[in-house]
Amino acid sequence: MHFKKPFLLAIVILLNLTACKEKKSQITEEKDTAPKLDLTDPSALLAAVEKAHGGWNHLRSKNDVEYHYEYTMSEGNADISTERYIFDDEISFGHYTRHEINTLPTENGIVIHLFDGKKTKITLNGSTIEKERTIAIAEFVRRANYFWFVMPYKLNDPGTIAKYIGTEVYNDITYSKLEVTYDPATTGKAENDIYILHINPATLLIDRFYFSLPFAGINAPVILAEYTYEMVEGQKLATNRIYFLPDAKGAYGESPSITQALSQIKFNNGFTDKNIISATK
């Protein structure tokens, strides 16, 4: 369109500029009045962490997940598995082609774990293992692997006890620190896990944390974890994790004691409690 009178074009431009200024003013006003996150409030901080990682409801909408998992010790020993979980029922499956650490390390062949939400079954080359200690370890691994995958959301489970314990500077980032554990009356456990979370104030991701492991007799939060994240279908997932175990003097080495890597992550595979072992996609 060609305007016959130049001043008409000037009016159009002026109106557009005015609208832009008004819109910008509104945005600025809304931004200025929006409540700021209190980095000292445990409940608000954990809720913000959950949102920053993608949100539990968003993850649940994906129904299930499968991924390739490599768990490697500094000495070179490894557990390598295909992991599958169903989120609503916390069903956890693992198919091991290499198992030299936590899963029948002295045996050869294919190991399969399945926690169906109530009990755990373990097989070696198709034969069911009945040994109670082996089943107990398998169940711990099944539930632990699931927990680490959904950790940002499990921190808000019923019975959570969270306390703000100040800040700590690491790599020029001033982290907010939360101590998180669980009420024994809710969990039914005499010894509950303890986490000291270091929350990045810019990203609200858990970059690093210390934790205890009562199942292994480590009742103080002395294991150090550092996580690196990838965005996968709207979820910030800790796909590279390194862990440091303290020596007898409580010092940590420069090289990690344990490395965990997740890859080939696929959601919405159509898993059910009936087909999670045999399903392929």
PDB file of C-alpha atoms in Angstrom:
ATOM      1  CA  MET A   1       0.000   0.000   0.000  1.00  0.00           C
ATOM      2  CA  HIS A   2       1.252   3.530  -0.837  1.00  0.00           C
ATOM      3  CA  PHE A   3       0.085   6.373   1.427  1.00  0.00           C
ATOM      4  CA  LYS A   4      -0.814   9.519  -0.459  1.00  0.00           C
ATOM      5  CA  LYS A   5      -0.064  11.742   2.472  1.00  0.00           C
ATOM      6  CA  PRO A   6       3.258  11.263   4.300  1.00  0.00           C
ATOM      7  CA  PHE A   7       1.832  12.426   7.600  1.00  0.00           C
ATOM      8  CA  LEU A   8      -0.490   9.380   7.675  1.00  0.00           C
ATOM      9  CA  LEU A   9       2.559   7.105   7.649  1.00  0.00           C
ATOM     10  CA  ALA A  10       4.074   9.152  10.427  1.00  0.00           C
ATOM     11  CA  ILE A  11       0.927   8.725  12.533  1.00  0.00           C
ATOM     12  CA  VAL A  12       0.969   4.932  12.015  1.00  0.00           C
ATOM     13  CA  ILE A  13       4.607   4.753  13.092  1.00  0.00           C
ATOM     14  CA  LEU A  14       3.932   6.972  16.086  1.00  0.00           C
ATOM     15  CA  LEU A  15       0.999   4.810  17.191  1.00  0.00           C
ATOM     16  CA  ASN A  16       3.109   1.660  16.875  1.00  0.00           C
ATOM     17  CA  LEU A  17       5.906   3.189  18.909  1.00  0.00           C
ATOM     18  CA  THR A  18       3.441   4.310  21.553  1.00  0.00           C
ATOM     19  CA  ALA A  19       1.951   0.797  21.754  1.00  0.00           C
ATOM     20  CA  CYS A  20       5.424  -0.696  22.062  1.00  0.00           C
ATOM     21  CA  LYS A  21       6.301   1.708  24.842  1.00  0.00           C
ATOM     22  CA  GLU A  22       3.082   0.904  26.670  1.00  0.00           C
ATOM     23  CA  LYS A  23       3.681  -2.839  26.274  1.00  0.00           C
ATOM     24  CA  LYS A  24       7.263  -2.485  27.459  1.00  0.00           C
ATOM     25  CA  SER A  25       6.079  -0.449  30.421  1.00  0.00           C
ATOM     26  CA  GLN A  26       3.529  -3.124  31.315  1.00  0.00           C
ATOM     27  CA  ILE A  27       6.135  -5.878  31.078  1.00  0.00           C
ATOM     28  CA  THR A  28       8.544  -3.916  33.240  1.00  0.00           C
ATOM     29  CA  GLU A  29       5.849  -3.242  35.792  1.00  0.00           C
ATOM     30  CA  GLU A  30       4.833  -6.918  35.932  1.00  0.00           C
ATOM     31  CA  LYS A  31       8.448  -7.952  36.256  1.00  0.00           C
ATOM     32  CA  ASP A  32       9.079  -5.483  39.030  1.00  0.00           C
ATOM     33  CA  THR A  33       6.048  -6.617  41.016  1.00  0.00           C
ATOM     34  CA  ALA A  34       6.638 -10.364  40.539  1.00  0.00           C
ATOM     35  CA  PRO A  35       7.609 -12.040  43.822  1.00  0.00           C
ATOM     36  CA  LYS A  36      11.276 -12.935  44.079  1.00  0.00           C
ATOM     37  CA  LEU A  37      12.337 -16.404  45.152  1.00  0.00           C
ATOM     38  CA  ASP A  38      13.480 -16.568  48.743  1.00  0.00           C
ATOM     39  CA  LEU A  39      16.663 -18.621  48.512  1.00  0.00           C
ATOM     40  CA  THR A  40      16.506 -19.252  52.263  1.00  0.00           C
ATOM     41  CA  ASP A  41      13.006 -20.790  52.244  1.00  0.00           C
ATOM     42  CA  PRO A  42      13.365 -24.609  51.953  1.00  0.00           C
ATOM     43  CA  SER A  43       9.832 -25.242  50.690  1.00  0.00           C
ATOM     44  CA  ALA A  44       9.957 -22.488  48.083  1.00  0.00           C
ATOM     45  CA  LEU A  45      13.439 -23.526  47.000  1.00  0.00           C
ATOM     46  CA  LEU A  46      12.556 -27.213  46.553  1.00  0.00           C
ATOM     47  CA  ALA A  47       9.447 -26.233  44.576  1.00  0.00           C
ATOM     48  CA  ALA A  48      11.603 -24.004  42.352  1.00  0.00           C
ATOM     49  CA  VAL A  49      14.125 -26.832  41.893  1.00  0.00           C
ATOM     50  CA  GLU A  50      11.334 -29.165  40.795  1.00  0.00           C
ATOM     51  CA  LYS A  51      10.061 -26.630  38.268  1.00  0.00           C
ATOM     52  CA  ALA A  52      13.572 -25.914  36.932  1.00  0.00           C
ATOM     53  CA  HIS A  53      14.148 -29.607  36.234  1.00  0.00           C
ATOM     54  CA  GLY A  54      10.969 -29.829  34.172  1.00  0.00           C
ATOM     55  CA  GLY A  55       8.191 -30.617  36.643  1.00  0.00           C
ATOM     56  CA  TRP A  56       6.893 -33.902  38.009  1.00  0.00           C
ATOM     57  CA  ASN A  57       3.578 -33.739  36.150  1.00  0.00           C
ATOM     58  CA  HIS A  58       5.446 -33.177  32.894  1.00  0.00           C
ATOM     59  CA  LEU A  59       7.633 -36.211  33.549  1.00  0.00           C
ATOM     60  CA  ARG A  60       4.643 -38.358  34.546  1.00  0.00           C
ATOM     61  CA  SER A  61       2.926 -37.442  31.277  1.00  0.00           C
ATOM     62  CA  LYS A  62       5.736 -39.324  29.516  1.00  0.00           C
ATOM     63  CA  ASN A  63       4.654 -42.515  31.342  1.00  0.00           C
ATOM     64  CA  ASP A  64       7.958 -44.409  31.200  1.00  0.00           C
ATOM     65  CA  VAL A  65      11.615 -44.242  30.201  1.00  0.00           C
ATOM     66  CA  GLU A  66      14.383 -46.446  28.829  1.00  0.00           C
ATOM     67  CA  TYR A  67      18.084 -45.601  28.756  1.00  0.00           C
ATOM     68  CA  HIS A  68      21.570 -47.091  28.520  1.00  0.00           C
ATOM     69  CA  TYR A  69      23.391 -46.885  31.858  1.00  0.00           C
ATOM     70  CA  GLU A  70      27.087 -47.238  32.615  1.00  0.00           C
ATOM     71  CA  TYR A  71      28.220 -47.328  36.249  1.00  0.00           C
ATOM     72  CA  THR A  72      32.016 -47.409  36.408  1.00  0.00           C
ATOM     73  CA  MET A  73      34.479 -47.525  39.301  1.00  0.00           C
ATOM     74  CA  SER A  74      37.860 -45.804  39.140  1.00  0.00           C
ATOM     75  CA  GLU A  75      39.528 -49.241  38.954  1.00  0.00           C
ATOM     76  CA  GLY A  76      37.632 -49.984  35.718  1.00  0.00           C
ATOM     77  CA  ASN A  77      34.981 -52.373  37.006  1.00  0.00           C
ATOM     78  CA  ALA A  78      31.525 -51.611  35.649  1.00  0.00           C
ATOM     79  CA  ASP A  79      27.839 -52.433  35.754  1.00  0.00           C
ATOM     80  CA  ILE A  80      26.294 -51.799  32.327  1.00  0.00           C
ATOM     81  CA  SER A  81      22.557 -52.091  31.901  1.00  0.00           C
ATOM     82  CA  THR A  82      19.468 -51.152  29.981  1.00  0.00           C
ATOM     83  CA  GLU A  83      17.206 -49.380  32.498  1.00  0.00           C
ATOM     84  CA  ARG A  84      13.421 -49.106  32.250  1.00  0.00           C
ATOM     85  CA  TYR A  85      11.027 -47.408  34.671  1.00  0.00           C
ATOM     86  CA  ILE A  86       7.283 -46.797  34.833  1.00  0.00           C
ATOM     87  CA  PHE A  87       6.796 -43.535  36.702  1.00  0.00           C
ATOM     88  CA  ASP A  88       3.364 -43.939  38.312  1.00  0.00           C
ATOM     89  CA  ASP A  89       4.062 -47.337  39.854  1.00  0.00           C
ATOM     90  CA  GLU A  90       7.827 -46.857  40.364  1.00  0.00           C
ATOM     91  CA  ILE A  91       8.410 -50.129  38.539  1.00  0.00           C
ATOM     92  CA  SER A  92      12.125 -50.550  37.873  1.00  0.00           C
ATOM     93  CA  PHE A  93      13.767 -52.976  35.437  1.00  0.00           C
ATOM     94  CA  GLY A  94      17.448 -53.574  34.637  1.00  0.00           C
ATOM     95  CA  HIS A  95      19.008 -55.821  31.980  1.00  0.00           C
ATOM     96  CA  TYR A  96      22.738 -56.268  32.687  1.00  0.00           C
ATOM     97  CA  THR A  97      25.263 -57.304  30.057  1.00  0.00           C
ATOM     98  CA  ARG A  98      28.126 -56.481  32.436  1.00  0.00           C
ATOM     99  CA  HIS A  99      27.881 -56.752  36.225  1.00  0.00           C
ATOM    100  CA  GLU A 100      31.111 -56.431  38.161  1.00  0.00           C
ATOM    101  CA  ILE A 101      30.151 -54.176  41.098  1.00  0.00           C
ATOM    102  CA  ASN A 102      26.696 -54.405  42.684  1.00  0.00           C
ATOM    103  CA  THR A 103      25.057 -57.210  40.747  1.00  0.00           C
ATOM    104  CA  LEU A 104      26.377 -60.803  41.052  1.00  0.00           C
ATOM    105  CA  PRO A 105      29.982 -59.705  40.376  1.00  0.00           C
ATOM    106  CA  THR A 106      31.375 -63.244  40.546  1.00  0.00           C
ATOM    107  CA  GLU A 107      28.934 -64.678  37.992  1.00  0.00           C
ATOM    108  CA  ASN A 108      28.908 -64.631  34.187  1.00  0.00           C
ATOM    109  CA  GLY A 109      25.968 -64.095  31.890  1.00  0.00           C
ATOM    110  CA  ILE A 110      22.872 -61.926  31.615  1.00  0.00           C
ATOM    111  CA  VAL A 111      21.332 -60.626  34.837  1.00  0.00           C
ATOM    112  CA  ILE A 112      17.795 -59.227  34.954  1.00  0.00           C
ATOM    113  CA  HIS A 113      16.293 -57.270  37.853  1.00  0.00           C
ATOM    114  CA  LEU A 114      12.623 -56.401  38.162  1.00  0.00           C
ATOM    115  CA  PHE A 115      11.056 -54.459  41.031  1.00  0.00           C
ATOM    116  CA  ASP A 116       7.302 -54.563  40.335  1.00  0.00           C
ATOM    117  CA  GLY A 117       6.375 -51.974  42.951  1.00  0.00           C
ATOM    118  CA  LYS A 118       6.099 -54.559  45.730  1.00  0.00           C
ATOM    119  CA  LYS A 119       8.800 -57.193  45.373  1.00  0.00           C
ATOM    120  CA  THR A 120      11.988 -57.832  43.437  1.00  0.00           C
ATOM    121  CA  LYS A 121      12.866 -60.745  41.175  1.00  0.00           C
ATOM    122  CA  ILE A 122      16.385 -61.431  39.892  1.00  0.00           C
ATOM    123  CA  THR A 123      17.495 -63.940  37.286  1.00  0.00           C
ATOM    124  CA  LEU A 124      20.872 -65.085  35.976  1.00  0.00           C
ATOM    125  CA  ASN A 125      20.787 -66.504  32.443  1.00  0.00           C
ATOM    126  CA  GLY A 126      17.070 -67.082  32.878  1.00  0.00           C
ATOM    127  CA  SER A 127      17.305 -68.911  36.221  1.00  0.00           C
ATOM    128  CA  THR A 128      15.686 -67.278  39.244  1.00  0.00           C
ATOM    129  CA  ILE A 129      17.993 -66.401  42.133  1.00  0.00           C
ATOM    130  CA  GLU A 130      16.454 -67.129  45.543  1.00  0.00           C
ATOM    131  CA  LYS A 131      19.245 -65.989  47.867  1.00  0.00           C
ATOM    132  CA  GLU A 132      17.812 -63.365  50.228  1.00  0.00           C
ATOM    133  CA  ARG A 133      20.914 -61.166  50.361  1.00  0.00           C
ATOM    134  CA  THR A 134      21.140 -61.093  46.550  1.00  0.00           C
ATOM    135  CA  ILE A 135      17.470 -60.152  46.289  1.00  0.00           C
ATOM    136  CA  ALA A 136      17.893 -57.425  48.941  1.00  0.00           C
ATOM    137  CA  ILE A 137      20.821 -55.891  47.048  1.00  0.00           C
ATOM    138  CA  ALA A 138      18.918 -56.090  43.759  1.00  0.00           C
ATOM    139  CA  GLU A 139      15.909 -54.341  45.302  1.00  0.00           C
ATOM    140  CA  PHE A 140      18.122 -51.601  46.736  1.00  0.00           C
ATOM    141  CA  VAL A 141      19.725 -51.056  43.316  1.00  0.00           C
ATOM    142  CA  ARG A 142      16.358 -51.057  41.533  1.00  0.00           C
ATOM    143  CA  ARG A 143      14.866 -48.470  43.876  1.00  0.00           C
ATOM    144  CA  ALA A 144      18.080 -46.424  44.040  1.00  0.00           C
ATOM    145  CA  ASN A 145      18.450 -46.216  40.253  1.00  0.00           C
ATOM    146  CA  TYR A 146      14.852 -45.065  39.937  1.00  0.00           C
ATOM    147  CA  PHE A 147      15.368 -42.532  42.741  1.00  0.00           C
ATOM    148  CA  TRP A 148      18.442 -40.969  41.133  1.00  0.00           C
ATOM    149  CA  PHE A 149      16.545 -40.532  37.872  1.00  0.00           C
ATOM    150  CA  VAL A 150      13.644 -38.684  39.535  1.00  0.00           C
ATOM    151  CA  MET A 151      15.619 -37.188  42.436  1.00  0.00           C
ATOM    152  CA  PRO A 152      14.484 -33.535  42.012  1.00  0.00           C
ATOM    153  CA  TYR A 153      10.901 -34.697  42.554  1.00  0.00           C
ATOM    154  CA  LYS A 154      11.483 -37.282  45.292  1.00  0.00           C
ATOM    155  CA  LEU A 155      12.977 -34.548  47.475  1.00  0.00           C
ATOM    156  CA  ASN A 156       9.401 -33.352  47.980  1.00  0.00           C
ATOM    157  CA  ASP A 157       8.055 -36.751  49.041  1.00  0.00           C
ATOM    158  CA  PRO A 158       5.822 -37.002  52.141  1.00  0.00           C
ATOM    159  CA  GLY A 159       7.844 -36.821  55.331  1.00  0.00           C
ATOM    160  CA  THR A 160      10.547 -34.597  53.871  1.00  0.00           C
ATOM    161  CA  ILE A 161      12.400 -32.535  56.453  1.00  0.00           C
ATOM    162  CA  ALA A 162      14.303 -29.671  54.813  1.00  0.00           C
ATOM    163  CA  LYS A 163      16.425 -27.001  56.481  1.00  0.00           C
ATOM    164  CA  TYR A 164      18.298 -24.035  55.032  1.00  0.00           C
ATOM    165  CA  ILE A 165      21.905 -24.137  56.245  1.00  0.00           C
ATOM    166  CA  GLY A 166      23.468 -21.136  54.540  1.00  0.00           C
ATOM    167  CA  THR A 167      25.592 -20.681  51.439  1.00  0.00           C
ATOM    168  CA  GLU A 168      28.879 -21.956  50.085  1.00  0.00           C
ATOM    169  CA  VAL A 169      31.047 -20.582  47.287  1.00  0.00           C
ATOM    170  CA  TYR A 170      32.373 -23.092  44.755  1.00  0.00           C
ATOM    171  CA  ASN A 171      33.831 -22.209  41.346  1.00  0.00           C
ATOM    172  CA  ASP A 172      32.739 -18.573  41.881  1.00  0.00           C
ATOM    173  CA  ILE A 173      29.101 -19.594  42.395  1.00  0.00           C
ATOM    174  CA  THR A 174      27.422 -18.868  45.728  1.00  0.00           C
ATOM    175  CA  TYR A 175      25.281 -21.943  46.274  1.00  0.00           C
ATOM    176  CA  SER A 176      22.261 -22.088  48.562  1.00  0.00           C
ATOM    177  CA  LYS A 177      22.518 -25.137  50.815  1.00  0.00           C
ATOM    178  CA  LEU A 178      19.661 -27.275  52.055  1.00  0.00           C
ATOM    179  CA  GLU A 179      19.853 -30.230  54.400  1.00  0.00           C
ATOM    180  CA  VAL A 180      17.183 -32.753  53.447  1.00  0.00           C
ATOM    181  CA  THR A 181      16.188 -35.955  55.209  1.00  0.00           C
ATOM    182  CA  TYR A 182      12.964 -37.873  55.927  1.00  0.00           C
ATOM    183  CA  ASP A 183      10.769 -38.412  58.961  1.00  0.00           C
ATOM    184  CA  PRO A 184      11.229 -41.984  60.312  1.00  0.00           C
ATOM    185  CA  ALA A 185       7.543 -42.045  61.261  1.00  0.00           C
ATOM    186  CA  THR A 186       6.676 -41.643  57.566  1.00  0.00           C
ATOM    187  CA  THR A 187       9.344 -43.851  56.001  1.00  0.00           C
ATOM    188  CA  GLY A 188       9.385 -46.554  58.675  1.00  0.00           C
ATOM    189  CA  LYS A 189      13.196 -46.529  58.625  1.00  0.00           C
ATOM    190  CA  ALA A 190      15.368 -45.967  61.671  1.00  0.00           C
ATOM    191  CA  GLU A 191      18.144 -44.485  59.480  1.00  0.00           C
ATOM    192  CA  ASN A 192      17.071 -42.218  56.622  1.00  0.00           C
ATOM    193  CA  ASP A 193      19.163 -40.774  53.829  1.00  0.00           C
ATOM    194  CA  ILE A 194      20.571 -37.301  54.418  1.00  0.00           C
ATOM    195  CA  TYR A 195      21.382 -34.870  51.599  1.00  0.00           C
ATOM    196  CA  ILE A 196      23.263 -31.587  51.669  1.00  0.00           C
ATOM    197  CA  LEU A 197      22.117 -29.965  48.436  1.00  0.00           C
ATOM    198  CA  HIS A 198      24.076 -27.200  46.706  1.00  0.00           C
ATOM    199  CA  ILE A 199      21.517 -25.360  44.569  1.00  0.00           C
ATOM    200  CA  ASN A 200      22.684 -23.074  41.783  1.00  0.00           C
ATOM    201  CA  PRO A 201      20.866 -19.731  42.331  1.00  0.00           C
ATOM    202  CA  ALA A 202      20.927 -18.903  38.595  1.00  0.00           C
ATOM    203  CA  THR A 203      19.691 -22.221  37.163  1.00  0.00           C
ATOM    204  CA  LEU A 204      18.056 -23.701  40.300  1.00  0.00           C
ATOM    205  CA  LEU A 205      19.635 -27.047  39.381  1.00  0.00           C
ATOM    206  CA  ILE A 206      21.372 -29.240  41.945  1.00  0.00           C
ATOM    207  CA  ASP A 207      24.941 -29.003  40.672  1.00  0.00           C
ATOM    208  CA  ARG A 208      26.484 -30.866  43.580  1.00  0.00           C
ATOM    209  CA  PHE A 209      25.467 -32.485  46.864  1.00  0.00           C
ATOM    210  CA  TYR A 210      26.670 -34.668  49.712  1.00  0.00           C
ATOM    211  CA  PHE A 211      24.691 -37.693  50.843  1.00  0.00           C
ATOM    212  CA  SER A 212      24.670 -40.610  53.251  1.00  0.00           C
ATOM    213  CA  LEU A 213      24.037 -44.250  52.380  1.00  0.00           C
ATOM    214  CA  PRO A 214      22.667 -46.084  55.428  1.00  0.00           C
ATOM    215  CA  PHE A 215      22.135 -49.285  53.407  1.00  0.00           C
ATOM    216  CA  ALA A 216      25.927 -49.491  53.062  1.00  0.00           C
ATOM    217  CA  GLY A 217      26.596 -48.345  56.642  1.00  0.00           C
ATOM    218  CA  ILE A 218      27.442 -44.740  55.694  1.00  0.00           C
ATOM    219  CA  ASN A 219      25.202 -42.748  58.034  1.00  0.00           C
ATOM    220  CA  ALA A 220      26.759 -39.306  57.568  1.00  0.00           C
ATOM    221  CA  PRO A 221      26.459 -37.265  54.327  1.00  0.00           C
ATOM    222  CA  VAL A 222      30.082 -37.683  53.213  1.00  0.00           C
ATOM    223  CA  ILE A 223      29.717 -38.957  49.629  1.00  0.00           C
ATOM    224  CA  LEU A 224      30.150 -36.039  47.221  1.00  0.00           C
ATOM    225  CA  ALA A 225      28.224 -35.973  43.929  1.00  0.00           C
ATOM    226  CA  GLU A 226      28.575 -33.556  41.024  1.00  0.00           C
ATOM    227  CA  TYR A 227      26.001 -33.568  38.226  1.00  0.00           C
ATOM    228  CA  THR A 228      25.963 -32.330  34.629  1.00  0.00           C
ATOM    229  CA  TYR A 229      22.602 -31.988  32.894  1.00  0.00           C
ATOM    230  CA  GLU A 230      21.123 -32.335  29.426  1.00  0.00           C
ATOM    231  CA  MET A 231      17.701 -31.191  28.249  1.00  0.00           C
ATOM    232  CA  VAL A 232      15.748 -34.195  26.972  1.00  0.00           C
ATOM    233  CA  GLU A 233      12.166 -33.567  25.847  1.00  0.00           C
ATOM    234  CA  GLY A 234      11.642 -30.758  28.335  1.00  0.00           C
ATOM    235  CA  GLN A 235      13.356 -32.496  31.256  1.00  0.00           C
ATOM    236  CA  LYS A 236      16.725 -31.506  32.699  1.00  0.00           C
ATOM    237  CA  LEU A 237      18.312 -34.898  33.287  1.00  0.00           C
ATOM    238  CA  ALA A 238      21.568 -35.622  35.104  1.00  0.00           C
ATOM    239  CA  THR A 239      23.207 -37.622  32.321  1.00  0.00           C
ATOM    240  CA  ASN A 240      26.751 -37.345  33.661  1.00  0.00           C
ATOM    241  CA  ARG A 241      27.324 -37.940  37.365  1.00  0.00           C
ATOM    242  CA  ILE A 242      30.561 -38.251  39.260  1.00  0.00           C
ATOM    243  CA  TYR A 243      31.003 -39.289  42.883  1.00  0.00           C
ATOM    244  CA  PHE A 244      33.883 -38.827  45.292  1.00  0.00           C
ATOM    245  CA  LEU A 245      34.420 -41.002  48.363  1.00  0.00           C
ATOM    246  CA  PRO A 246      36.490 -39.540  51.203  1.00  0.00           C
ATOM    247  CA  ASP A 247      39.690 -41.193  52.362  1.00  0.00           C
ATOM    248  CA  ALA A 248      40.443 -42.144  55.967  1.00  0.00           C
ATOM    249  CA  LYS A 249      41.239 -38.498  56.763  1.00  0.00           C
ATOM    250  CA  GLY A 250      38.026 -37.211  55.175  1.00  0.00           C
ATOM    251  CA  ALA A 251      39.804 -35.759  52.134  1.00  0.00           C
ATOM    252  CA  TYR A 252      38.599 -36.076  48.540  1.00  0.00           C
ATOM    253  CA  GLY A 253      40.819 -36.885  45.574  1.00  0.00           C
ATOM    254  CA  GLU A 254      40.794 -35.046  42.271  1.00  0.00           C
ATOM    255  CA  SER A 255      39.559 -38.053  40.288  1.00  0.00           C
ATOM    256  CA  PRO A 256      36.056 -39.437  40.894  1.00  0.00           C
ATOM    257  CA  SER A 257      35.593 -42.766  42.630  1.00  0.00           C
ATOM    258  CA  ILE A 258      32.483 -43.570  40.580  1.00  0.00           C
ATOM    259  CA  THR A 259      31.250 -42.317  37.203  1.00  0.00           C
ATOM    260  CA  GLN A 260      27.720 -42.786  35.924  1.00  0.00           C
ATOM    261  CA  ALA A 261      26.611 -42.028  32.367  1.00  0.00           C
ATOM    262  CA  LEU A 262      23.108 -42.113  30.887  1.00  0.00           C
ATOM    263  CA  SER A 263      22.524 -42.182  27.133  1.00  0.00           C
ATOM    264  CA  GLN A 264      19.967 -43.242  24.481  1.00  0.00           C
ATOM    265  CA  ILE A 265      17.130 -41.878  26.640  1.00  0.00           C
ATOM    266  CA  LYS A 266      13.661 -42.662  25.275  1.00  0.00           C
ATOM    267  CA  PHE A 267      10.294 -41.787  26.837  1.00  0.00           C
ATOM    268  CA  ASN A 268       6.785 -43.144  26.151  1.00  0.00           C
ATOM    269  CA  ASN A 269       7.808 -46.676  25.229  1.00  0.00           C
ATOM    270  CA  GLY A 270       4.463 -48.235  26.099  1.00  0.00           C
ATOM    271  CA  PHE A 271       5.797 -50.249  29.031  1.00  0.00           C
ATOM    272  CA  THR A 272       3.368 -51.995  31.377  1.00  0.00           C
ATOM    273  CA  ASP A 273       3.946 -54.260  34.339  1.00  0.00           C
ATOM    274  CA  LYS A 274       3.271 -57.158  31.969  1.00  0.00           C
ATOM    275  CA  ASN A 275       5.613 -56.250  29.089  1.00  0.00           C
ATOM    276  CA  ILE A 276       8.421 -54.206  30.650  1.00  0.00           C
ATOM    277  CA  ILE A 277      10.832 -57.160  30.433  1.00  0.00           C
ATOM    278  CA  SER A 278      10.090 -58.123  26.835  1.00  0.00           C
ATOM    279  CA  ALA A 279       8.964 -54.798  25.285  1.00  0.00           C
ATOM    280  CA  THR A 280      11.050 -53.403  22.446  1.00  0.00           C
ATOM    281  CA  LYS A 281      10.694 -50.216  20.436  1.00  0.00           C
TER     282      LYS A 281
END
